[in-house]
GROMACS .gro file of C-alpha atoms in nm:
model
  443
    1MET     CA    1  -0.009   0.036  -0.019
    2LEU     CA    2   0.303   0.237   0.076
    3LEU     CA    3   0.399   0.167  -0.254
    4GLU     CA    4   0.120   0.255  -0.468
    5LEU     CA    5   0.039   0.560  -0.244
    6PHE     CA    6   0.406   0.671  -0.306
    7SER     CA    7   0.411   0.561  -0.663
    8SER     CA    8   0.109   0.743  -0.709
    9GLY     CA    9   0.239   1.101  -0.539
   10LEU     CA   10  -0.038   1.108  -0.265
   11VAL     CA   11   0.235   1.087   0.013
   12SER     CA   12   0.445   1.377  -0.162
   13LEU     CA   13   0.116   1.544  -0.161
   14TRP     CA   14   0.023   1.490   0.171
   15LEU     CA   15   0.369   1.574   0.297
   16THR     CA   16   0.344   1.885   0.134
   17ALA     CA   17   0.041   1.979   0.229
   18ALA     CA   18   0.123   1.900   0.638
   19GLY     CA   19   0.398   2.124   0.559
   20VAL     CA   20   0.726   1.855   0.603
   21LYS     CA   21   0.982   1.993   0.392
   22SER     CA   22   1.097   1.673   0.249
   23SER     CA   23   1.101   1.709  -0.136
   24PRO     CA   24   1.217   1.493  -0.302
   25VAL     CA   25   1.044   1.194  -0.031
   26SER     CA   26   1.232   0.862  -0.077
   27LEU     CA   27   1.026   0.553  -0.048
   28ALA     CA   28   1.353   0.431   0.193
   29ALA     CA   29   1.357   0.734   0.385
   30LEU     CA   30   0.969   0.722   0.481
   31GLN     CA   31   0.994   0.357   0.562
   32ASP     CA   32   1.294   0.400   0.814
   33THR     CA   33   1.212   0.726   0.998
   34PRO     CA   34   0.822   0.816   1.015
   35TRP     CA   35   0.790   1.226   0.958
   36ALA     CA   36   0.404   1.222   0.982
   37VAL     CA   37   0.111   0.990   1.000
   38ILE     CA   38  -0.097   0.927   0.695
   39PRO     CA   39  -0.486   0.908   0.820
   40GLY     CA   40  -0.665   0.596   0.722
   41THR     CA   41  -0.769   0.268   0.856
   42SER     CA   42  -0.524   0.078   1.070
   43ASP     CA   43  -0.324  -0.242   0.970
   44THR     CA   44  -0.614  -0.545   1.052
   45THR     CA   45  -0.340  -0.791   1.174
   46ALA     CA   46  -0.189  -0.544   1.424
   47GLN     CA   47  -0.521  -0.477   1.544
   48ALA     CA   48  -0.634  -0.793   1.605
   49ILE     CA   49  -0.308  -0.868   1.773
   50VAL     CA   50  -0.311  -0.552   2.008
   51GLN     CA   51  -0.697  -0.603   2.086
   52ARG     CA   52  -0.607  -0.951   2.238
   53TYR     CA   53  -0.324  -0.808   2.460
   54LEU     CA   54  -0.574  -0.564   2.545
   55GLN     CA   55  -0.869  -0.794   2.631
   56GLY     CA   56  -0.581  -0.993   2.848
   57LEU     CA   57  -0.511  -0.703   3.076
   58THR     CA   58  -0.868  -0.638   3.084
   59GLN     CA   59  -0.929  -0.989   3.220
   60LYS     CA   60  -0.684  -0.949   3.503
   61GLY     CA   61  -0.816  -0.592   3.600
   62LEU     CA   62  -0.714  -0.367   3.411
   63THR     CA   63  -0.889  -0.075   3.229
   64GLN     CA   64  -0.859  -0.078   2.900
   65THR     CA   65  -0.912   0.297   2.831
   66ALA     CA   66  -0.568   0.343   3.054
   67GLN     CA   67  -0.364   0.131   2.847
   68GLY     CA   68  -0.187   0.343   2.549
   69ILE     CA   69  -0.051   0.162   2.267
   70TRP     CA   70   0.068   0.319   1.903
   71LEU     CA   71   0.224   0.162   1.643
   72GLN     CA   72   0.357   0.303   1.317
   73THR     CA   73   0.560   0.209   1.017
   74GLY     CA   74   0.707   0.492   0.772
   75PRO     CA   75   0.434   0.742   0.773
   76MET     CA   76   0.154   0.457   0.833
   77ARG     CA   77  -0.018   0.395   1.155
   78LEU     CA   78  -0.085   0.033   1.231
   79THR     CA   79  -0.307   0.061   1.490
   80SER     CA   80  -0.385   0.266   1.823
   81ASN     CA   81  -0.576   0.299   2.167
   82GLN     CA   82  -0.495   0.600   2.356
   83GLY     CA   83  -0.291   0.696   2.062
   84ASP     CA   84  -0.325   1.080   2.137
   85THR     CA   85  -0.430   1.097   2.474
   86PRO     CA   86  -0.126   1.194   2.769
   87LEU     CA   87  -0.101   0.949   2.993
   88PRO     CA   88   0.142   0.929   3.294
   89ALA     CA   89   0.489   0.817   3.134
   90ALA     CA   90   0.729   0.723   3.370
   91SER     CA   91   1.096   0.730   3.221
   92LEU     CA   92   0.948   0.769   2.899
   93THR     CA   93   0.979   1.161   2.944
   94LYS     CA   94   1.405   1.107   2.927
   95VAL     CA   95   1.303   1.082   2.541
   96ALA     CA   96   1.186   1.446   2.544
   97THR     CA   97   1.458   1.522   2.734
   98SER     CA   98   1.731   1.396   2.473
   99LEU     CA   99   1.589   1.536   2.225
  100VAL     CA  100   1.585   1.871   2.352
  101ALA     CA  101   1.945   1.844   2.490
  102LEU     CA  102   2.022   1.755   2.129
  103ASN     CA  103   1.917   2.011   1.977
  104THR     CA  104   2.057   2.289   2.245
  105TRP     CA  105   2.376   2.174   2.248
  106GLY     CA  106   2.453   1.958   2.000
  107LEU     CA  107   2.649   1.608   2.009
  108GLN     CA  108   2.970   1.691   2.071
  109HIS     CA  109   2.918   1.918   2.345
  110ARG     CA  110   3.142   1.887   2.671
  111PHE     CA  111   3.078   2.007   2.998
  112GLU     CA  112   3.367   2.191   3.178
  113THR     CA  113   3.478   2.197   3.505
  114VAL     CA  114   3.838   2.395   3.561
  115LEU     CA  115   4.039   2.394   3.852
  116SER     CA  116   4.267   2.724   3.975
  117THR     CA  117   4.400   2.845   4.271
  118ASN     CA  118   4.480   3.155   4.405
  119GLY     CA  119   4.811   2.996   4.597
  120THR     CA  120   5.141   2.870   4.490
  121ILE     CA  121   5.290   2.496   4.427
  122GLU     CA  122   5.603   2.439   4.618
  123GLN     CA  123   5.821   2.089   4.702
  124GLY     CA  124   5.419   1.939   4.665
  125ILE     CA  125   5.234   2.190   4.856
  126LEU     CA  126   4.969   2.416   4.722
  127HIS     CA  127   4.964   2.764   4.959
  128GLY     CA  128   4.640   2.871   4.904
  129ASP     CA  129   4.292   2.717   4.821
  130LEU     CA  130   4.189   2.454   4.530
  131VAL     CA  131   3.920   2.627   4.352
  132VAL     CA  132   3.679   2.459   4.144
  133GLN     CA  133   3.464   2.604   3.918
  134GLY     CA  134   3.170   2.342   3.801
  135GLY     CA  135   2.987   2.335   3.462
  136ALA     CA  136   2.728   2.159   3.549
  137ASP     CA  137   2.903   1.833   3.449
  138PRO     CA  138   2.622   1.576   3.484
  139LEU     CA  139   2.875   1.275   3.497
  140MET     CA  140   3.112   1.439   3.735
  141VAL     CA  141   3.189   1.058   3.924
  142TRP     CA  142   3.404   0.916   4.099
  143GLU     CA  143   3.594   0.757   3.824
  144GLU     CA  144   3.612   1.135   3.659
  145ALA     CA  145   3.714   1.263   4.019
  146PHE     CA  146   4.012   0.969   4.086
  147ALA     CA  147   4.185   1.121   3.760
  148ILE     CA  148   4.126   1.454   3.810
  149GLY     CA  149   4.348   1.376   4.107
  150GLN     CA  150   4.582   1.192   3.921
  151THR     CA  151   4.618   1.469   3.709
  152LEU     CA  152   4.683   1.723   4.022
  153GLU     CA  153   4.947   1.479   4.174
  154GLN     CA  154   5.140   1.521   3.828
  155LEU     CA  155   5.122   1.883   3.876
  156GLY     CA  156   5.326   1.858   4.208
  157ILE     CA  157   5.058   1.900   4.441
  158LYS     CA  158   4.987   1.654   4.743
  159LYS     CA  159   4.853   1.867   4.994
  160VAL     CA  160   4.626   2.181   4.997
  161THR     CA  161   4.712   2.420   5.281
  162GLY     CA  162   4.368   2.616   5.215
  163ASN     CA  163   4.005   2.545   5.135
  164LEU     CA  164   3.826   2.382   4.892
  165VAL     CA  165   3.629   2.624   4.720
  166ILE     CA  166   3.340   2.552   4.471
  167THR     CA  167   3.187   2.827   4.246
  168GLY     CA  168   2.944   2.776   3.951
  169THR     CA  169   2.723   2.501   3.917
  170PHE     CA  170   2.865   2.186   4.036
  171LEU     CA  171   2.733   1.816   4.088
  172MET     CA  172   2.907   1.519   4.218
  173ASN     CA  173   2.802   1.167   4.172
  174PHE     CA  174   2.490   1.317   4.083
  175GLU     CA  175   2.396   1.502   4.407
  176ARG     CA  176   2.305   1.824   4.310
  177ASP     CA  177   2.352   2.025   4.689
  178PRO     CA  178   2.692   2.172   4.630
  179GLN     CA  179   2.787   2.137   4.995
  180GLN     CA  180   2.750   1.777   4.986
  181ALA     CA  181   2.920   1.736   4.613
  182ALA     CA  182   3.181   1.964   4.745
  183GLU     CA  183   3.225   1.707   5.015
  184LEU     CA  184   3.206   1.388   4.811
  185PHE     CA  185   3.480   1.518   4.562
  186LYS     CA  186   3.712   1.626   4.822
  187GLN     CA  187   3.681   1.255   4.942
  188ALA     CA  188   3.772   1.156   4.569
  189LEU     CA  189   4.117   1.305   4.586
  190ASN     CA  190   4.214   1.140   4.871
  191ALA     CA  191   4.214   0.787   4.899
  192LYS     CA  192   4.274   0.803   5.271
  193GLU     CA  193   3.915   0.923   5.305
  194TRP     CA  194   3.744   0.676   5.059
  195LEU     CA  195   3.437   0.499   5.244
  196GLU     CA  196   3.275   0.223   5.077
  197ASP     CA  197   3.124   0.344   4.788
  198ALA     CA  198   3.490   0.507   4.633
  199GLN     CA  199   3.629   0.197   4.738
  200TYR     CA  200   3.384  -0.009   4.535
  201ILE     CA  201   3.418   0.215   4.196
  202TYR     CA  202   3.778   0.210   4.214
  203GLN     CA  203   3.808  -0.175   4.241
  204THR     CA  204   3.609  -0.180   3.904
  205LEU     CA  205   3.955   0.058   3.710
  206PRO     CA  206   4.194  -0.147   3.575
  207PRO     CA  207   4.404  -0.287   3.783
  208ASN     CA  208   4.732  -0.056   3.953
  209SER     CA  209   4.475   0.228   3.896
  210PRO     CA  210   4.664   0.518   4.051
  211ARG     CA  211   4.474   0.589   4.386
  212PRO     CA  212   4.540   0.980   4.449
  213GLN     CA  213   4.672   1.078   4.773
  214ILE     CA  214   4.563   1.462   4.837
  215GLU     CA  215   4.494   1.652   5.183
  216ILE     CA  216   4.283   1.972   5.175
  217ALA     CA  217   4.377   2.097   5.525
  218GLY     CA  218   4.140   2.381   5.522
  219THR     CA  219   3.721   2.329   5.492
  220ILE     CA  220   3.457   2.375   5.210
  221GLN     CA  221   3.359   2.684   5.116
  222VAL     CA  222   3.044   2.704   4.859
  223LEU     CA  223   3.017   3.064   4.685
  224PRO     CA  224   2.662   3.169   4.631
  225PRO     CA  225   2.538   3.235   4.289
  226GLY     CA  226   2.681   3.501   4.119
  227GLN     CA  227   2.971   3.598   4.393
  228SER     CA  228   3.298   3.629   4.215
  229LEU     CA  229   3.607   3.496   4.345
  230THR     CA  230   3.868   3.799   4.493
  231THR     CA  231   4.152   3.751   4.400
  232PRO     CA  232   4.347   3.644   4.063
  233GLN     CA  233   4.339   3.259   4.025
  234THR     CA  234   4.615   3.029   3.861
  235LEU     CA  235   4.464   2.785   3.608
  236LEU     CA  236   4.534   2.402   3.710
  237LEU     CA  237   4.334   2.217   3.464
  238ARG     CA  238   3.996   2.217   3.273
  239HIS     CA  239   3.834   1.837   3.309
  240HIS     CA  240   3.602   1.792   2.976
  241SER     CA  241   3.300   1.543   3.006
  242PRO     CA  242   3.254   1.317   2.739
  243PRO     CA  243   3.040   1.414   2.460
  244LEU     CA  244   2.697   1.518   2.507
  245VAL     CA  245   2.601   1.157   2.271
  246GLN     CA  246   2.765   0.946   2.503
  247ILE     CA  247   2.622   1.131   2.844
  248LEU     CA  248   2.291   1.034   2.684
  249LYS     CA  249   2.374   0.697   2.627
  250VAL     CA  250   2.490   0.646   3.017
  251MET     CA  251   2.157   0.803   3.116
  252ASN     CA  252   1.908   0.616   2.906
  253VAL     CA  253   2.082   0.261   2.956
  254ASP     CA  254   2.087   0.340   3.304
  255SER     CA  255   1.748   0.562   3.316
  256ASN     CA  256   1.918   0.784   3.537
  257ASN     CA  257   1.705   1.049   3.680
  258GLU     CA  258   1.965   1.320   3.738
  259ILE     CA  259   2.152   1.333   3.449
  260SER     CA  260   1.786   1.379   3.263
  261GLU     CA  261   1.683   1.619   3.547
  262THR     CA  262   2.050   1.865   3.507
  263LEU     CA  263   2.004   1.802   3.106
  264ALA     CA  264   1.640   1.991   3.140
  265THR     CA  265   1.715   2.208   3.426
  266LEU     CA  266   1.972   2.354   3.191
  267ALA     CA  267   1.778   2.355   2.930
  268GLY     CA  268   1.527   2.588   3.083
  269GLY     CA  269   1.305   2.323   3.287
  270ALA     CA  270   1.026   2.107   3.219
  271VAL     CA  271   0.783   2.340   3.064
  272ALA     CA  272   1.058   2.455   2.848
  273VAL     CA  273   1.122   2.096   2.709
  274ALA     CA  274   0.819   1.995   2.699
  275GLU     CA  275   0.764   2.280   2.430
  276LYS     CA  276   1.036   2.257   2.254
  277ALA     CA  277   1.023   1.879   2.248
  278ALA     CA  278   0.664   1.916   2.086
  279GLN     CA  279   0.784   2.180   1.825
  280LEU     CA  280   1.104   1.973   1.715
  281SER     CA  281   0.851   1.664   1.704
  282SER     CA  282   0.560   1.812   1.525
  283THR     CA  283   0.370   1.702   1.814
  284PRO     CA  284   0.053   1.922   1.938
  285ARG     CA  285   0.165   2.056   2.268
  286SER     CA  286  -0.142   1.897   2.456
  287GLU     CA  287   0.055   1.563   2.450
  288ILE     CA  288   0.336   1.672   2.597
  289LEU     CA  289   0.276   1.778   2.937
  290LEU     CA  290   0.600   1.744   3.207
  291ALA     CA  291   0.673   1.850   3.545
  292ASN     CA  292   1.041   1.741   3.554
  293GLY     CA  293   1.318   1.642   3.283
  294SER     CA  294   1.320   1.269   3.465
  295GLY     CA  295   1.005   1.127   3.472
  296LEU     CA  296   0.914   1.079   3.855
  297GLY     CA  297   0.562   1.160   3.930
  298MET     CA  298   0.236   1.066   3.770
  299GLU     CA  299   0.239   1.446   3.656
  300ASN     CA  300   0.467   1.403   3.339
  301ARG     CA  301   0.189   1.250   3.072
  302LEU     CA  302   0.281   1.176   2.684
  303SER     CA  303   0.110   1.064   2.466
  304PRO     CA  304   0.180   0.723   2.305
  305ARG     CA  305   0.210   0.942   1.941
  306ALA     CA  306   0.390   1.172   2.102
  307VAL     CA  307   0.669   0.960   2.190
  308CYS     CA  308   0.742   0.815   1.876
  309ALA     CA  309   0.738   1.115   1.701
  310MET     CA  310   1.002   1.210   1.934
  311PHE     CA  311   1.173   0.897   1.883
  312ALA     CA  312   1.162   0.981   1.508
  313ALA     CA  313   1.259   1.342   1.533
  314ILE     CA  314   1.583   1.239   1.722
  315GLN     CA  315   1.615   0.959   1.423
  316ARG     CA  316   1.625   1.221   1.179
  317TYR     CA  317   1.850   1.500   1.384
  318LEU     CA  318   2.081   1.155   1.434
  319GLN     CA  319   2.103   1.084   1.031
  320VAL     CA  320   2.248   1.385   0.964
  321HIS     CA  321   2.584   1.374   1.134
  322ASP     CA  322   2.544   0.995   1.043
  323LEU     CA  323   2.398   0.830   1.383
  324THR     CA  324   2.117   0.669   1.475
  325ILE     CA  325   1.908   0.636   1.784
  326ALA     CA  326   2.118   0.324   1.899
  327ASP     CA  327   2.373   0.570   1.948
  328ILE     CA  328   2.215   0.731   2.255
  329PHE     CA  329   1.925   0.463   2.365
  330PRO     CA  330   1.994   0.101   2.511
  331ILE     CA  331   1.978  -0.188   2.211
  332SER     CA  332   1.811  -0.544   2.350
  333GLY     CA  333   2.077  -0.818   2.340
  334THR     CA  334   2.335  -0.553   2.336
  335ASP     CA  335   2.316  -0.318   2.638
  336GLY     CA  336   2.222  -0.421   3.003
  337GLY     CA  337   2.076  -0.117   3.267
  338THR     CA  338   1.710  -0.168   3.266
  339LEU     CA  339   1.670  -0.414   2.999
  340ASP     CA  340   1.836  -0.655   3.195
  341TYR     CA  341   1.605  -0.950   3.243
  342ARG     CA  342   1.395  -0.818   3.004
  343GLN     CA  343   1.265  -1.033   2.648
  344ILE     CA  344   1.231  -0.825   2.437
  345PRO     CA  345   1.347  -0.893   2.062
  346PRO     CA  346   1.714  -0.853   1.990
  347ALA     CA  347   1.823  -0.573   1.813
  348ALA     CA  348   1.514  -0.366   1.914
  349VAL     CA  349   1.593   0.007   2.020
  350VAL     CA  350   1.413   0.098   2.350
  351LYS     CA  351   1.349   0.321   2.604
  352THR     CA  352   1.168   0.165   2.921
  353GLY     CA  353   0.999   0.367   3.246
  354THR     CA  354   0.859   0.246   3.525
  355LEU     CA  355   0.631   0.421   3.813
  356ASN     CA  356   0.459   0.254   4.116
  357GLU     CA  357   0.206   0.226   3.899
  358VAL     CA  358   0.299   0.262   3.572
  359SER     CA  359   0.553   0.065   3.335
  360ALA     CA  360   0.640   0.182   2.962
  361LEU     CA  361   0.830   0.062   2.686
  362ALA     CA  362   0.871   0.271   2.318
  363GLY     CA  363   1.111   0.257   2.099
  364VAL     CA  364   1.161   0.093   1.714
  365LEU     CA  365   1.115  -0.325   1.635
  366PRO     CA  366   1.284  -0.415   1.300
  367THR     CA  367   1.071  -0.665   1.132
  368ARG     CA  368   1.151  -0.871   0.814
  369ASP     CA  369   0.779  -0.758   0.652
  370ARG     CA  370   0.670  -0.437   0.813
  371GLY     CA  371   1.018  -0.273   0.798
  372LEU     CA  372   1.082  -0.087   1.153
  373VAL     CA  373   0.791  -0.050   1.330
  374TRP     CA  374   0.799   0.249   1.590
  375PHE     CA  375   0.585   0.197   1.941
  376THR     CA  376   0.472   0.336   2.245
  377ILE     CA  377   0.327   0.077   2.496
  378ILE     CA  378   0.177   0.282   2.844
  379ASN     CA  379   0.071   0.073   3.140
  380ARG     CA  380  -0.146   0.134   3.406
  381GLY     CA  381  -0.147  -0.110   3.676
  382THR     CA  382   0.027  -0.241   3.977
  383ASP     CA  383   0.179  -0.532   3.882
  384ILE     CA  384   0.476  -0.437   3.705
  385GLU     CA  385   0.670  -0.749   3.649
  386ASP     CA  386   0.369  -0.871   3.480
  387LEU     CA  387   0.328  -0.593   3.318
  388ARG     CA  388   0.713  -0.644   3.145
  389GLN     CA  389   0.623  -0.990   3.053
  390GLN     CA  390   0.280  -0.930   2.839
  391GLN     CA  391   0.499  -0.598   2.695
  392ASP     CA  392   0.777  -0.834   2.584
  393ILE     CA  393   0.526  -1.064   2.472
  394LEU     CA  394   0.358  -0.863   2.298
  395LEU     CA  395   0.646  -0.817   2.085
  396GLN     CA  396   0.773  -1.127   2.026
  397THR     CA  397   0.409  -1.189   1.879
  398LEU     CA  398   0.423  -0.875   1.631
  399LEU     CA  399   0.745  -1.012   1.512
  400LYS     CA  400   0.600  -1.366   1.466
  401GLN     CA  401   0.359  -1.229   1.278
  402TRP     CA  402   0.596  -1.035   1.086
  403GLY     CA  403   0.907  -1.222   1.044
  404THR     CA  404   1.230  -1.171   1.171
  405VAL     CA  405   1.555  -1.008   1.050
  406ALA     CA  406   1.857  -1.188   0.958
  407THR     CA  407   2.090  -0.870   1.116
  408ALA     CA  408   2.026  -0.562   1.268
  409PRO     CA  409   1.893  -0.300   0.975
  410ILE     CA  410   2.135   0.013   0.923
  411ALA     CA  411   1.874   0.301   1.049
  412ILE     CA  412   1.875   0.152   1.379
  413SER     CA  413   2.284   0.038   1.433
  414PRO     CA  414   2.480   0.232   1.611
  415ASN     CA  415   2.763   0.415   1.441
  416LEU     CA  416   2.977   0.480   1.742
  417PRO     CA  417   3.158   0.210   1.966
  418TYR     CA  418   2.990   0.238   2.309
  419THR     CA  419   3.329   0.316   2.571
  420PRO     CA  420   3.259   0.327   2.867
  421PRO     CA  421   3.320   0.744   3.052
  422ALA     CA  422   3.614   0.578   3.299
  423VAL     CA  423   3.836   0.441   3.019
  424THR     CA  424   3.886   0.781   2.919
  425ALA     CA  425   3.881   1.034   3.235
  426SER     CA  426   4.225   1.103   3.231
  427SER     CA  427   4.307   1.204   2.936
  428ARG     CA  428   4.025   1.418   2.912
  429ASN     CA  429   4.211   1.638   3.142
  430GLU     CA  430   4.345   1.932   2.987
  431VAL     CA  431   4.657   2.106   3.172
  432LEU     CA  432   4.620   2.453   3.217
  433LEU     CA  433   4.910   2.570   3.475
  434ARG     CA  434   5.078   2.835   3.221
  435SER     CA  435   4.936   3.225   3.322
  436THR     CA  436   4.749   3.391   3.586
  437VAL     CA  437   4.434   3.495   3.509
  438GLN     CA  438   4.083   3.638   3.703
  439VAL     CA  439   3.867   3.291   3.666
  440SER     CA  440   3.479   3.448   3.609
  441THR     CA  441   3.224   3.229   3.807
  442SER     CA  442   2.947   3.368   3.597
  443GLU     CA  443   2.721   3.090   3.451
   0.00000   0.00000   0.00000
C-alpha cells in the first residue's frame, strides 16, 4: 500500500500539505523514519494482536482506557489505543529530554570543570585554596574525580593548605547540593578518606590504577551564585566531560534520573523542554505535559503518538550526523541497564519507564515484512513485573507475525563504539598551569 501511495504521488502531496519540508521524499526515508502519519485505517493484523493483548489486561482487572498503544511504520499508522491521550509515561520523559538536549547543545558538546588556585605550589604543597569552577557536568562521578586527582598529583600537588572552594554549578555522583557534592569530591581526591562506595568503584578500574592522595587541610567553601572570586587565579586544569552523545547513552541505558533532570534544568526547565520537544517533533503541545525532566511522578504525561514522534525527530537529527538512535538509547540483546532480564526481541532499540503504577516501553522494532515498526506501550497497573512480561510477549507476537530480520538494519545500528566514560577520564584532563588570570564565576 505504501508503495502504491508513493508511486501515485499521494504521499508527497500529503507531506507538502502538512508542511513537511522533504522534497523529494524517498520511499526508503519514509520507511526508515516516520515524519508524519497519513490518516487512514489501521492494519487489521496489528489491530487484532493488540486487541487480544488489551483483552488479556482487562481480564486481569485493568482498565482498557488506561492503556496506551501506538504502532507505526513509516508514515502509516498500524494501530492505536488512546494514541493521542497524554498518559503518565514515567521515564519515557527522557525521550523528550534527549531530543531537546541534542538540539540545545549538539552531539559533541562537553561540559567543563575548571580547577584553579590563588596560591603557589612549592615542594608538593599548594599554599592557598583549591578552586573548582563547576560547569554543570552531569557525569562528574568517582572515576572522573579520581582522574582529576591523578592529574593534580602530576602537577606536583600532594597537599592543599587552604580551602576547597566551589563556584558555579557543581555536581558530584549525581548529587546536586553543592555542599554535599564538594564533600564527595574532597573524599575522591584522597584515597585515605575513601569510604565503601569509592572503594568499590576503584575496584572496577583497571588494575594498578593510581590512587590520588591529596590532603586538603582547610574546609569546604561554597560561593553563592553570582559571587565572584576576589583574588587572581592560576589555572591548573580543565576537565572535559564525555561528549553529550555518550552522556545520553549512559542516561538512557541506566535511566538515570539525575542526569536527565540536570539536562532539563539547564535547557530551561520542564515547561521549556515540553514546548521545544513538541515543536521539534511536530506534536500538539497538549500531548506533551511535563513536571520535570526525568519522569518521576504521575504528573509527567505523554501521548503514545508523541513518544514515537519524538523518537523519529531524534532519529532524523542523528541521521544527519551519520548516527542512529542506537547511539543514545539501549539496544535489546546488547546493552544492559533497565533491559536486564527483559525478553524484548533482539536488535530493538527502546526506552523503558517505571513508576509504582506505570510500566512503559517505547522504541523501534525491526521486522521482515513491515520494516521498522515504531511503537509505544504505556500501561497503568500495580503488577509491574507482569506488565513488563506482557509487553515483551506483545513484541514477540508482532515479530512472529511479521518475521525477524537476519541482521539489524543499518538505520538502527550504532555507529559509535560505546566506551565506558571511566576509560577516557584521564585523557579528558587539559593541563592549564601556564598563566595567572581572573577566573569568571558567571554561568
